[in-house]
mmCIF file of C-alpha atoms in Angstrom:
data_model
loop_
_atom_site.group_PDB
_atom_site.id
_atom_site.type_symbol
_atom_site.label_atom_id
_atom_site.label_comp_id
_atom_site.label_asym_id
_atom_site.label_seq_id
_atom_site.Cartn_x
_atom_site.Cartn_y
_atom_site.Cartn_z
ATOM 1 C CA MET A 1 0.052 -0.028 -0.150
ATOM 2 C CA THR A 2 2.757 2.240 0.806
ATOM 3 C CA ALA A 3 4.603 1.911 -2.596
ATOM 4 C CA ALA A 4 1.405 2.766 -4.358
ATOM 5 C CA ALA A 5 0.036 5.488 -2.235
ATOM 6 C CA SER A 6 3.370 6.865 -2.778
ATOM 7 C CA SER A 7 3.323 6.883 -6.574
ATOM 8 C CA ALA A 8 -0.026 8.347 -6.772
ATOM 9 C CA GLY A 9 0.928 11.549 -4.457
ATOM 10 C CA ILE A 10 -0.474 10.236 -1.055
ATOM 11 C CA ARG A 11 2.619 9.898 1.281
ATOM 12 C CA LEU A 12 3.014 8.332 4.485
ATOM 13 C CA ARG A 13 5.213 11.941 5.190
ATOM 14 C CA ASP A 14 2.584 14.101 3.813
ATOM 15 C CA HIS A 15 -0.643 12.438 5.044
ATOM 16 C CA PRO A 16 0.170 10.374 8.123
ATOM 17 C CA ALA A 17 -3.770 10.655 9.211
ATOM 18 C CA PHE A 18 -4.801 9.128 6.028
ATOM 19 C CA ILE A 19 -2.747 6.251 6.626
ATOM 20 C CA LEU A 20 -3.938 5.671 9.973
ATOM 21 C CA PHE A 21 -7.470 5.771 8.234
ATOM 22 C CA TRP A 22 -6.255 3.020 6.000
ATOM 23 C CA ILE A 23 -5.069 0.933 8.897
ATOM 24 C CA SER A 24 -8.207 1.516 10.958
ATOM 25 C CA ARG A 25 -10.774 0.918 7.773
ATOM 26 C CA VAL A 26 -8.806 -2.477 6.768
ATOM 27 C CA CYS A 27 -8.707 -3.695 10.560
ATOM 28 C CA SER A 28 -12.267 -2.827 11.092
ATOM 29 C CA ALA A 29 -13.411 -4.784 7.727
ATOM 30 C CA LEU A 30 -11.446 -7.793 8.317
ATOM 31 C CA ALA A 31 -13.105 -8.126 11.613
ATOM 32 C CA PHE A 32 -16.285 -7.610 10.201
ATOM 33 C CA GLN A 33 -15.628 -10.176 7.170
ATOM 34 C CA MET A 34 -14.457 -12.433 9.989
ATOM 35 C CA LEU A 35 -17.347 -12.151 12.039
ATOM 36 C CA GLY A 36 -19.524 -12.846 9.038
ATOM 37 C CA VAL A 37 -18.312 -16.099 8.203
ATOM 38 C CA VAL A 38 -18.321 -17.345 11.904
ATOM 39 C CA VAL A 39 -21.999 -15.829 12.997
ATOM 40 C CA GLY A 40 -23.219 -17.334 9.871
ATOM 41 C CA TRP A 41 -21.684 -21.174 11.244
ATOM 42 C CA LEU A 42 -22.988 -20.761 14.710
ATOM 43 C CA VAL A 43 -26.172 -19.817 13.813
ATOM 44 C CA TYR A 44 -26.752 -22.789 11.254
ATOM 45 C CA SER A 45 -24.860 -25.177 13.341
ATOM 46 C CA LEU A 46 -27.337 -24.254 16.506
ATOM 47 C CA THR A 47 -30.641 -24.191 14.387
ATOM 48 C CA GLY A 48 -30.031 -25.728 11.014
ATOM 49 C CA SER A 49 -32.386 -23.432 9.467
ATOM 50 C CA ALA A 50 -32.011 -20.927 6.528
ATOM 51 C CA ALA A 51 -34.441 -18.622 7.636
ATOM 52 C CA ALA A 52 -32.460 -18.279 10.857
ATOM 53 C CA LEU A 53 -29.237 -17.011 8.395
ATOM 54 C CA GLY A 54 -31.869 -14.777 6.916
ATOM 55 C CA LEU A 55 -32.603 -13.006 9.886
ATOM 56 C CA VAL A 56 -28.952 -12.473 10.631
ATOM 57 C CA GLY A 57 -29.108 -10.312 7.766
ATOM 58 C CA LEU A 58 -31.977 -8.764 8.609
ATOM 59 C CA ALA A 59 -30.510 -8.226 12.014
ATOM 60 C CA GLN A 60 -27.475 -6.205 10.520
ATOM 61 C CA PHE A 61 -29.872 -4.024 8.381
ATOM 62 C CA LEU A 62 -32.623 -2.609 10.517
ATOM 63 C CA PRO A 63 -30.251 -0.811 12.711
ATOM 64 C CA ILE A 64 -29.114 0.954 9.546
ATOM 65 C CA LEU A 65 -32.624 1.498 8.354
ATOM 66 C CA CYS A 66 -33.992 2.862 11.728
ATOM 67 C CA LEU A 67 -30.907 5.116 12.693
ATOM 68 C CA THR A 68 -29.936 6.722 9.151
ATOM 69 C CA LEU A 69 -31.317 9.982 10.064
ATOM 70 C CA LEU A 70 -30.100 10.133 13.406
ATOM 71 C CA VAL A 71 -26.829 9.053 12.274
ATOM 72 C CA GLY A 72 -26.251 11.989 9.680
ATOM 73 C CA HIS A 73 -27.192 14.110 12.600
ATOM 74 C CA VAL A 74 -24.672 13.035 14.917
ATOM 75 C CA ALA A 75 -21.946 12.825 12.599
ATOM 76 C CA ASP A 76 -22.413 16.901 11.532
ATOM 77 C CA THR A 77 -22.510 17.718 15.201
ATOM 78 C CA PHE A 78 -20.039 15.891 17.031
ATOM 79 C CA ASP A 79 -16.310 15.071 16.513
ATOM 80 C CA ARG A 80 -16.368 12.122 13.838
ATOM 81 C CA ARG A 81 -13.079 10.901 14.699
ATOM 82 C CA ARG A 82 -14.596 10.106 18.271
ATOM 83 C CA ILE A 83 -17.545 8.484 16.655
ATOM 84 C CA VAL A 84 -15.810 6.182 14.811
ATOM 85 C CA LEU A 85 -13.337 5.401 18.183
ATOM 86 C CA ALA A 86 -16.720 4.792 20.168
ATOM 87 C CA CYS A 87 -18.176 2.329 17.406
ATOM 88 C CA GLN A 88 -14.980 0.197 16.894
ATOM 89 C CA THR A 89 -14.547 0.016 20.876
ATOM 90 C CA LEU A 90 -17.975 -1.023 21.405
ATOM 91 C CA SER A 91 -17.490 -3.767 18.662
ATOM 92 C CA ALA A 92 -14.397 -4.824 20.129
ATOM 93 C CA LEU A 93 -15.891 -5.478 23.474
ATOM 94 C CA THR A 94 -19.155 -6.755 22.096
ATOM 95 C CA VAL A 95 -17.239 -9.228 19.860
ATOM 96 C CA GLY A 96 -14.658 -10.163 22.845
ATOM 97 C CA ALA A 97 -17.446 -11.054 25.167
ATOM 98 C CA LEU A 98 -19.287 -13.076 22.555
ATOM 99 C CA ALA A 99 -15.882 -15.120 22.152
ATOM 100 C CA LEU A 100 -15.669 -15.313 25.980
ATOM 101 C CA ALA A 101 -19.208 -16.685 26.034
ATOM 102 C CA GLU A 102 -18.211 -19.054 23.363
ATOM 103 C CA GLY A 103 -15.139 -20.287 25.006
ATOM 104 C CA SER A 104 -16.692 -21.260 28.151
ATOM 105 C CA GLY A 105 -19.698 -22.937 26.067
ATOM 106 C CA HIS A 106 -22.647 -20.182 27.079
ATOM 107 C CA ALA A 107 -23.186 -18.653 23.619
ATOM 108 C CA GLY A 108 -26.398 -19.547 22.653
ATOM 109 C CA LEU A 109 -28.464 -17.952 19.855
ATOM 110 C CA LEU A 110 -30.120 -15.440 21.880
ATOM 111 C CA PRO A 111 -26.503 -13.461 22.905
ATOM 112 C CA ILE A 112 -25.180 -14.120 19.014
ATOM 113 C CA TYR A 113 -28.333 -12.260 17.559
ATOM 114 C CA ALA A 114 -27.967 -9.560 20.296
ATOM 115 C CA ALA A 115 -24.130 -9.452 19.582
ATOM 116 C CA VAL A 116 -24.852 -9.248 15.997
ATOM 117 C CA VAL A 117 -27.842 -6.195 16.498
ATOM 118 C CA THR A 118 -24.931 -4.417 18.226
ATOM 119 C CA ILE A 119 -22.414 -4.559 15.539
ATOM 120 C CA GLY A 120 -25.319 -3.632 13.271
ATOM 121 C CA ALA A 121 -25.924 -0.152 15.225
ATOM 122 C CA SER A 122 -22.292 0.259 15.456
ATOM 123 C CA ARG A 123 -21.850 -0.157 11.812
ATOM 124 C CA ALA A 124 -24.862 1.921 10.879
ATOM 125 C CA PHE A 125 -22.523 5.036 12.637
ATOM 126 C CA GLU A 126 -19.123 4.171 11.729
ATOM 127 C CA ALA A 127 -19.623 3.580 7.896
ATOM 128 C CA PRO A 128 -21.047 6.843 7.118
ATOM 129 C CA THR A 129 -19.157 9.022 9.650
ATOM 130 C CA MET A 130 -15.548 7.530 7.939
ATOM 131 C CA ALA A 131 -16.729 8.562 4.855
ATOM 132 C CA ALA A 132 -17.801 12.008 6.135
ATOM 133 C CA LEU A 133 -14.147 12.016 7.692
ATOM 134 C CA LEU A 134 -12.066 11.136 4.919
ATOM 135 C CA PRO A 135 -12.260 14.474 2.644
ATOM 136 C CA ARG A 136 -11.124 16.139 5.834
ATOM 137 C CA LEU A 137 -7.657 14.022 5.960
ATOM 138 C CA VAL A 138 -6.344 14.746 2.525
ATOM 139 C CA PRO A 139 -6.561 17.617 -0.202
ATOM 140 C CA GLY A 140 -9.534 17.565 -2.305
ATOM 141 C CA GLU A 141 -7.376 16.862 -5.627
ATOM 142 C CA VAL A 142 -6.118 13.789 -4.160
ATOM 143 C CA LEU A 143 -9.276 12.372 -2.772
ATOM 144 C CA PRO A 144 -10.190 10.391 -5.696
ATOM 145 C CA ARG A 145 -6.790 8.578 -5.139
ATOM 146 C CA ALA A 146 -7.551 8.397 -1.489
ATOM 147 C CA LEU A 147 -10.782 6.834 -2.077
ATOM 148 C CA ALA A 148 -9.298 4.479 -4.472
ATOM 149 C CA VAL A 149 -6.683 3.181 -1.627
ATOM 150 C CA ALA A 150 -9.818 3.015 0.982
ATOM 151 C CA SER A 151 -11.584 1.462 -1.465
ATOM 152 C CA SER A 152 -8.926 -1.496 -2.093
ATOM 153 C CA ALA A 153 -8.716 -1.878 1.781
ATOM 154 C CA MET A 154 -12.566 -3.107 1.586
ATOM 155 C CA GLN A 155 -12.119 -5.294 -1.258
ATOM 156 C CA MET A 156 -9.102 -6.988 0.428
ATOM 157 C CA ALA A 157 -10.825 -7.392 3.490
ATOM 158 C CA THR A 158 -13.609 -9.154 1.364
ATOM 159 C CA ILE A 159 -11.078 -11.726 0.342
ATOM 160 C CA ALA A 160 -8.921 -12.297 3.202
ATOM 161 C CA GLY A 161 -11.471 -11.870 6.203
ATOM 162 C CA PRO A 162 -13.683 -14.779 5.004
ATOM 163 C CA ALA A 163 -10.448 -17.024 4.457
ATOM 164 C CA VAL A 164 -8.870 -16.148 7.697
ATOM 165 C CA GLY A 165 -12.297 -16.774 9.444
ATOM 166 C CA GLY A 166 -12.916 -19.855 8.070
ATOM 167 C CA PHE A 167 -9.445 -21.311 8.457
ATOM 168 C CA ALA A 168 -9.381 -20.103 12.097
ATOM 169 C CA TYR A 169 -12.609 -21.839 12.991
ATOM 170 C CA ILE A 170 -10.975 -25.009 12.759
ATOM 171 C CA PHE A 171 -9.713 -24.352 16.322
ATOM 172 C CA GLY A 172 -13.085 -23.250 17.391
ATOM 173 C CA PRO A 173 -15.212 -20.417 16.907
ATOM 174 C CA ALA A 174 -13.722 -18.531 19.837
ATOM 175 C CA VAL A 175 -10.448 -18.159 17.707
ATOM 176 C CA PRO A 176 -11.751 -16.100 15.028
ATOM 177 C CA LEU A 177 -13.856 -14.032 17.248
ATOM 178 C CA THR A 178 -11.168 -13.484 19.670
ATOM 179 C CA LEU A 179 -8.979 -12.542 16.181
ATOM 180 C CA ALA A 180 -11.847 -10.228 14.989
ATOM 181 C CA ALA A 181 -12.117 -8.619 18.663
ATOM 182 C CA VAL A 182 -8.571 -7.991 18.120
ATOM 183 C CA CYS A 183 -8.491 -6.424 14.744
ATOM 184 C CA TYR A 184 -11.299 -3.913 15.813
ATOM 185 C CA GLY A 185 -9.303 -3.249 18.853
ATOM 186 C CA VAL A 186 -6.587 -1.984 16.574
ATOM 187 C CA ALA A 187 -8.769 -0.075 14.534
ATOM 188 C CA ALA A 188 -10.170 1.731 17.290
ATOM 189 C CA VAL A 189 -6.235 2.376 18.151
ATOM 190 C CA ALA A 190 -5.149 3.407 14.777
ATOM 191 C CA MET A 191 -8.488 5.961 14.846
ATOM 192 C CA ALA A 192 -7.400 7.475 18.212
ATOM 193 C CA PHE A 193 -3.964 8.514 16.759
ATOM 194 C CA ILE A 194 -5.691 10.468 14.164
ATOM 195 C CA ARG A 195 -5.051 14.283 14.691
ATOM 196 C CA HIS A 196 -8.282 16.191 15.270
ATOM 197 C CA VAL A 197 -9.431 17.393 11.745
ATOM 198 C CA HIS A 198 -12.980 17.627 12.026
ATOM 199 C CA ALA A 199 -14.463 21.012 14.237
ATOM 200 C CA PRO A 200 -18.000 20.126 15.371
ATOM 201 C CA GLY A 201 -20.949 21.800 14.115
ATOM 202 C CA PRO A 202 -23.087 24.054 16.538
ATOM 203 C CA ARG A 203 -24.972 22.124 18.908
ATOM 204 C CA SER A 204 -28.473 23.013 17.110
ATOM 205 C CA ALA A 205 -31.617 21.078 18.462
ATOM 206 C CA MET A 206 -32.496 17.817 16.629
ATOM 207 C CA THR A 207 -35.349 18.818 15.022
ATOM 208 C CA LEU A 208 -37.378 16.820 12.130
ATOM 209 C CA GLU A 209 -36.304 19.555 9.759
ATOM 210 C CA THR A 210 -32.263 19.185 10.677
ATOM 211 C CA LEU A 211 -32.776 15.077 10.319
ATOM 212 C CA LEU A 212 -34.345 15.637 6.896
ATOM 213 C CA SER A 213 -32.040 18.518 5.696
ATOM 214 C CA GLY A 214 -29.537 15.377 4.292
ATOM 215 C CA LEU A 215 -32.580 14.540 2.410
ATOM 216 C CA ALA A 216 -33.524 18.049 1.203
ATOM 217 C CA PHE A 217 -29.735 18.668 -0.040
ATOM 218 C CA ILE A 218 -29.808 15.435 -2.143
ATOM 219 C CA ARG A 219 -33.180 16.339 -3.642
ATOM 220 C CA ARG A 220 -31.747 19.858 -4.588
ATOM 221 C CA SER A 221 -28.398 18.580 -5.870
ATOM 222 C CA PRO A 222 -28.680 16.378 -9.764
ATOM 223 C CA VAL A 223 -25.102 15.562 -9.341
ATOM 224 C CA VAL A 224 -25.389 13.725 -5.826
ATOM 225 C CA LEU A 225 -29.038 12.313 -6.328
ATOM 226 C CA GLY A 226 -28.199 11.083 -10.002
ATOM 227 C CA SER A 227 -24.855 9.644 -8.326
ATOM 228 C CA ILE A 228 -26.836 7.910 -5.450
ATOM 229 C CA SER A 229 -29.998 6.816 -7.593
ATOM 230 C CA LEU A 230 -27.664 5.235 -10.197
ATOM 231 C CA ASP A 231 -25.749 2.831 -7.939
ATOM 232 C CA LEU A 232 -28.680 1.853 -6.227
ATOM 233 C CA PHE A 233 -30.863 0.878 -8.894
ATOM 234 C CA ALA A 234 -27.782 -0.765 -11.149
ATOM 235 C CA VAL A 235 -26.739 -3.026 -8.008
ATOM 236 C CA LEU A 236 -30.515 -3.606 -7.137
ATOM 237 C CA LEU A 237 -31.285 -4.782 -10.452
ATOM 238 C CA GLY A 238 -27.736 -6.047 -11.725
ATOM 239 C CA GLY A 239 -26.513 -7.826 -8.241
ATOM 240 C CA VAL A 240 -25.932 -11.692 -8.959
ATOM 241 C CA THR A 241 -24.283 -12.519 -5.479
ATOM 242 C CA ALA A 242 -27.414 -14.452 -4.417
ATOM 243 C CA LEU A 243 -27.624 -16.521 -7.274
ATOM 244 C CA LEU A 244 -23.603 -17.763 -7.212
ATOM 245 C CA PRO A 245 -24.973 -20.922 -5.296
ATOM 246 C CA ILE A 246 -26.971 -21.704 -7.991
ATOM 247 C CA TYR A 247 -24.792 -21.163 -10.902
ATOM 248 C CA ALA A 248 -22.000 -23.027 -9.404
ATOM 249 C CA GLY A 249 -24.170 -26.131 -8.297
ATOM 250 C CA GLU A 250 -26.374 -26.327 -11.376
ATOM 251 C CA ILE A 251 -25.132 -24.611 -14.031
ATOM 252 C CA LEU A 252 -21.190 -24.961 -13.996
ATOM 253 C CA HIS A 253 -20.797 -27.475 -11.671
ATOM 254 C CA VAL A 254 -18.264 -26.473 -10.020
ATOM 255 C CA GLY A 255 -18.899 -27.210 -6.105
ATOM 256 C CA THR A 256 -18.166 -25.227 -3.096
ATOM 257 C CA GLN A 257 -14.508 -24.673 -4.321
ATOM 258 C CA GLY A 258 -15.588 -23.107 -7.415
ATOM 259 C CA LEU A 259 -18.395 -21.130 -5.378
ATOM 260 C CA GLY A 260 -15.518 -19.506 -3.294
ATOM 261 C CA ALA A 261 -13.719 -18.681 -6.617
ATOM 262 C CA LEU A 262 -16.957 -17.124 -7.814
ATOM 263 C CA ARG A 263 -17.510 -14.961 -4.612
ATOM 264 C CA ALA A 264 -13.737 -13.994 -5.017
ATOM 265 C CA ALA A 265 -13.684 -12.796 -8.351
ATOM 266 C CA PRO A 266 -15.226 -9.444 -8.358
ATOM 267 C CA ALA A 267 -13.281 -8.823 -5.500
ATOM 268 C CA VAL A 268 -9.959 -9.566 -6.834
ATOM 269 C CA GLY A 269 -11.185 -7.291 -9.950
ATOM 270 C CA ALA A 270 -12.218 -4.269 -7.798
ATOM 271 C CA VAL A 271 -8.748 -4.885 -6.233
ATOM 272 C CA LEU A 272 -6.657 -4.731 -9.070
ATOM 273 C CA MET A 273 -8.648 -1.454 -10.551
ATOM 274 C CA SER A 274 -7.906 0.229 -7.507
ATOM 275 C CA ILE A 275 -4.701 -0.059 -7.953
ATOM 276 C CA VAL A 276 -4.910 1.419 -11.343
ATOM 277 C CA LEU A 277 -7.360 4.231 -10.102
ATOM 278 C CA VAL A 278 -4.608 5.165 -7.667
ATOM 279 C CA ARG A 279 -1.796 5.737 -9.900
ATOM 280 C CA ARG A 280 -4.421 6.824 -12.938
ATOM 281 C CA PRO A 281 -7.431 8.267 -11.468
ATOM 282 C CA PRO A 282 -9.995 9.916 -13.637
ATOM 283 C CA THR A 283 -9.805 13.518 -14.167
ATOM 284 C CA ARG A 284 -11.602 14.425 -17.472
ATOM 285 C CA GLN A 285 -15.044 13.460 -18.638
ATOM 286 C CA VAL A 286 -15.665 11.385 -15.112
ATOM 287 C CA GLY A 287 -19.664 11.603 -15.933
ATOM 288 C CA HIS A 288 -19.012 9.662 -19.215
ATOM 289 C CA VAL A 289 -16.438 7.278 -17.463
ATOM 290 C CA MET A 290 -18.986 6.505 -14.556
ATOM 291 C CA PHE A 291 -21.694 5.753 -16.929
ATOM 292 C CA ALA A 292 -19.588 3.491 -19.106
ATOM 293 C CA ALA A 293 -18.561 1.951 -15.958
ATOM 294 C CA VAL A 294 -22.100 0.716 -15.101
ATOM 295 C CA ALA A 295 -23.172 -0.172 -18.611
ATOM 296 C CA VAL A 296 -20.052 -2.500 -18.366
ATOM 297 C CA PHE A 297 -21.065 -3.937 -15.221
ATOM 298 C CA GLY A 298 -24.682 -4.724 -16.562
ATOM 299 C CA LEU A 299 -22.852 -6.235 -19.670
ATOM 300 C CA ALA A 300 -20.836 -8.347 -17.780
ATOM 301 C CA THR A 301 -23.887 -9.438 -15.559
ATOM 302 C CA VAL A 302 -25.510 -10.554 -18.876
ATOM 303 C CA VAL A 303 -22.215 -12.594 -19.984
ATOM 304 C CA PHE A 304 -21.928 -14.030 -16.737
ATOM 305 C CA SER A 305 -25.553 -15.342 -16.569
ATOM 306 C CA LEU A 306 -25.386 -16.669 -20.255
ATOM 307 C CA SER A 307 -21.969 -18.548 -19.430
ATOM 308 C CA SER A 308 -21.879 -21.952 -19.073
ATOM 309 C CA SER A 309 -17.973 -21.941 -18.928
ATOM 310 C CA PHE A 310 -16.417 -21.622 -15.440
ATOM 311 C CA LEU A 311 -13.426 -19.785 -16.997
ATOM 312 C CA LEU A 312 -15.734 -17.457 -18.723
ATOM 313 C CA SER A 313 -17.734 -16.729 -15.706
ATOM 314 C CA LEU A 314 -14.920 -15.981 -13.754
ATOM 315 C CA GLY A 315 -13.583 -13.628 -16.492
ATOM 316 C CA ALA A 316 -17.203 -11.709 -16.657
ATOM 317 C CA LEU A 317 -17.272 -11.459 -12.833
ATOM 318 C CA PHE A 318 -14.006 -9.967 -12.705
ATOM 319 C CA VAL A 319 -14.971 -7.693 -15.152
ATOM 320 C CA LEU A 320 -17.863 -6.744 -13.026
ATOM 321 C CA GLY A 321 -16.119 -6.014 -9.973
ATOM 322 C CA ALA A 322 -13.574 -3.794 -11.738
ATOM 323 C CA ALA A 323 -16.156 -1.999 -13.543
ATOM 324 C CA ASP A 324 -18.238 -1.608 -10.316
ATOM 325 C CA ASN A 325 -15.069 -0.264 -8.467
ATOM 326 C CA VAL A 326 -14.968 2.590 -10.917
ATOM 327 C CA SER A 327 -17.991 3.713 -10.328
ATOM 328 C CA VAL A 328 -17.995 3.638 -6.900
ATOM 329 C CA VAL A 329 -14.754 5.566 -6.535
ATOM 330 C CA ILE A 330 -16.183 8.262 -9.420
ATOM 331 C CA ARG A 331 -19.439 8.307 -7.118
ATOM 332 C CA SER A 332 -18.203 8.835 -3.633
ATOM 333 C CA SER A 333 -15.522 11.548 -5.129
ATOM 334 C CA LEU A 334 -18.660 13.515 -6.610
ATOM 335 C CA VAL A 335 -21.019 13.127 -3.902
ATOM 336 C CA GLN A 336 -18.110 13.761 -1.193
ATOM 337 C CA LEU A 337 -16.569 16.639 -2.963
ATOM 338 C CA SER A 338 -20.097 18.040 -4.176
ATOM 339 C CA THR A 339 -21.293 18.357 -0.388
ATOM 340 C CA PRO A 340 -20.509 20.824 1.932
ATOM 341 C CA ASP A 341 -18.621 19.994 5.254
ATOM 342 C CA GLU A 342 -21.311 20.638 7.625
ATOM 343 C CA MET A 343 -23.750 18.347 5.372
ATOM 344 C CA ARG A 344 -21.380 15.436 4.896
ATOM 345 C CA GLY A 345 -22.611 12.882 7.821
ATOM 346 C CA ARG A 346 -26.073 13.316 6.764
ATOM 347 C CA VAL A 347 -25.680 12.706 2.713
ATOM 348 C CA SER A 348 -23.275 9.895 4.046
ATOM 349 C CA ALA A 349 -25.712 8.437 6.268
ATOM 350 C CA VAL A 350 -28.337 8.490 3.416
ATOM 351 C CA ASN A 351 -25.939 7.300 0.790
ATOM 352 C CA SER A 352 -25.188 4.467 3.103
ATOM 353 C CA LEU A 353 -28.685 3.352 3.635
ATOM 354 C CA PHE A 354 -28.929 3.400 -0.345
ATOM 355 C CA VAL A 355 -25.952 1.160 -0.845
ATOM 356 C CA GLY A 356 -27.278 -0.973 2.307
ATOM 357 C CA THR A 357 -30.754 -1.341 0.710
ATOM 358 C CA SER A 358 -29.218 -1.863 -2.714
ATOM 359 C CA ASN A 359 -27.478 -5.107 -1.632
ATOM 360 C CA GLN A 360 -29.956 -6.670 0.685
ATOM 361 C CA LEU A 361 -33.114 -5.814 -1.818
ATOM 362 C CA GLY A 362 -30.695 -6.721 -4.743
ATOM 363 C CA GLU A 363 -30.478 -10.009 -3.096
ATOM 364 C CA PHE A 364 -33.707 -10.253 -2.448
ATOM 365 C CA GLU A 365 -34.961 -9.305 -6.025
ATOM 366 C CA SER A 366 -32.511 -11.932 -7.904
ATOM 367 C CA GLY A 367 -33.877 -15.147 -5.778
ATOM 368 C CA MET A 368 -37.586 -13.939 -6.082
ATOM 369 C CA VAL A 369 -36.981 -13.546 -9.890
ATOM 370 C CA ALA A 370 -35.035 -16.506 -10.395
ATOM 371 C CA ALA A 371 -37.886 -18.554 -8.432
ATOM 372 C CA LEU A 372 -40.413 -17.320 -11.067
ATOM 373 C CA ILE A 373 -37.938 -17.678 -14.156
ATOM 374 C CA GLY A 374 -34.893 -19.284 -13.255
ATOM 375 C CA ALA A 375 -31.194 -18.348 -12.437
ATOM 376 C CA VAL A 376 -30.134 -17.492 -16.104
ATOM 377 C CA GLY A 377 -33.559 -15.545 -16.756
ATOM 378 C CA ALA A 378 -33.014 -13.786 -13.514
ATOM 379 C CA GLY A 379 -29.383 -12.453 -14.163
ATOM 380 C CA VAL A 380 -30.087 -11.364 -17.653
ATOM 381 C CA VAL A 381 -32.854 -9.670 -16.876
ATOM 382 C CA GLY A 382 -30.968 -7.763 -13.970
ATOM 383 C CA GLY A 383 -28.089 -6.991 -16.398
ATOM 384 C CA VAL A 384 -30.481 -5.744 -19.217
ATOM 385 C CA GLY A 385 -32.556 -3.622 -16.576
ATOM 386 C CA THR A 386 -28.996 -2.091 -15.093
ATOM 387 C CA LEU A 387 -28.483 -1.256 -19.133
ATOM 388 C CA MET A 388 -31.838 0.545 -19.274
ATOM 389 C CA VAL A 389 -31.118 2.336 -16.146
ATOM 390 C CA VAL A 390 -27.998 3.739 -17.472
ATOM 391 C CA ALA A 391 -29.679 4.964 -20.434
ATOM 392 C CA LEU A 392 -32.650 6.481 -18.756
ATOM 393 C CA TRP A 393 -30.200 8.169 -16.157
ATOM 394 C CA THR A 394 -28.530 10.038 -18.954
ATOM 395 C CA ARG A 395 -31.749 11.808 -19.781
ATOM 396 C CA LEU A 396 -32.704 12.254 -16.148
ATOM 397 C CA PHE A 397 -29.570 13.959 -14.880
ATOM 398 C CA PRO A 398 -28.191 15.367 -18.071
ATOM 399 C CA ALA A 399 -25.761 17.656 -15.370
ATOM 400 C CA LEU A 400 -24.310 14.473 -13.867
ATOM 401 C CA PHE A 401 -23.650 12.601 -17.242
ATOM 402 C CA HIS A 402 -21.738 15.757 -18.604
ATOM 403 C CA VAL A 403 -19.677 16.302 -15.342
ATOM 404 C CA ASP A 404 -16.136 17.136 -16.764
ATOM 405 C CA ALA A 405 -13.605 17.286 -14.004
ATOM 406 C CA MET A 406 -13.792 16.474 -10.429
ATOM 407 C CA PRO A 407 -14.303 19.545 -8.010
ATOM 408 C CA VAL A 408 -11.149 19.661 -6.059
ATOM 409 C CA LYS A 409 -12.277 22.030 -3.347
ATOM 410 C CA VAL A 410 -13.476 20.702 -0.158
ATOM 411 C CA GLU A 411 -16.026 22.962 1.357
ATOM 412 C CA THR A 412 -15.211 23.436 4.972
ATOM 413 C CA ARG A 413 -17.250 25.248 7.540
ATOM 414 C CA ARG A 414 -15.850 28.775 8.378
#
């Protein structure tokens, strides 16, 4: 990371706060990914129920849904660094307690769900607050590169976290739970060493108007609204993650090992694309590039859906992940740089809700359509639907489509 970051102008000696931020984000994401593997195995071993596994996802998503408006107000009113630090500390203590309970044989289903809800609530605050914090750590002109490096952290955690968690589970669930707690602890320590970079806003009363001000700002900004909604509907329609077990077992006939490769392929594509974007971030015609990336995402979804070759399917998912990462970096840069600092918490909270909604509802949509017309039909319909969204959004949001260069001035509170 250091070499790539240095070549892009993000040097350790110039931006130590960003390096600490990166470490914190990597460790937190690793912990969350390990936790997902362990909790899934624990819940299924205790219940043998697919519905119980579904409730794990619901327990993670409901806190985000319920807390979004409050999260945004808090992130814009209080010190963002301390909010993230508190969230990561709470997560470390929660997972540590679950590890102790599991090690002593007292971890039943209820404590597991309670821990999942607590972690979900913590992430509801942590994720958007970290997104709002990042633009204060680097100059605006290098923010796209910083976002690419930060995105690579998430993708590497997506690859490494489940693998580490799954291997450590061999020695009992308490081992990966302890590792996850340690990772959260390291994340908190790194965050604690970041210097104060955010002057909290005035302690205004929490009213319905202040809670909804993030939504109002997004509605008034066609670039921000177009960026967030394009991602929402593209992922909602084009996501094929939920269908991968069907493809691995019934279409490609590659079993569980092949399923692991299929799940990793998009993340590998995203990581490699992050390296490219760190060195050559998009600087001109960024609106066109983002729309083209989403269109490639849709086309790759169609290719994957129609493929009966394992290698072609891997390639399609690799391209899908790479294209998605281009879209994510440009969208995140546009949203953060187009939003005043005093509104970033609320806008990031709404964006986090949209991303969570698209991922969760996208899997639900894929599963329901597949039940009606089969997995291949569902994938093709989703990919074509993504292409239709791209065409429609060029008409609905021409200002976004014609964005040329990234805004480089980060607006701050005076």
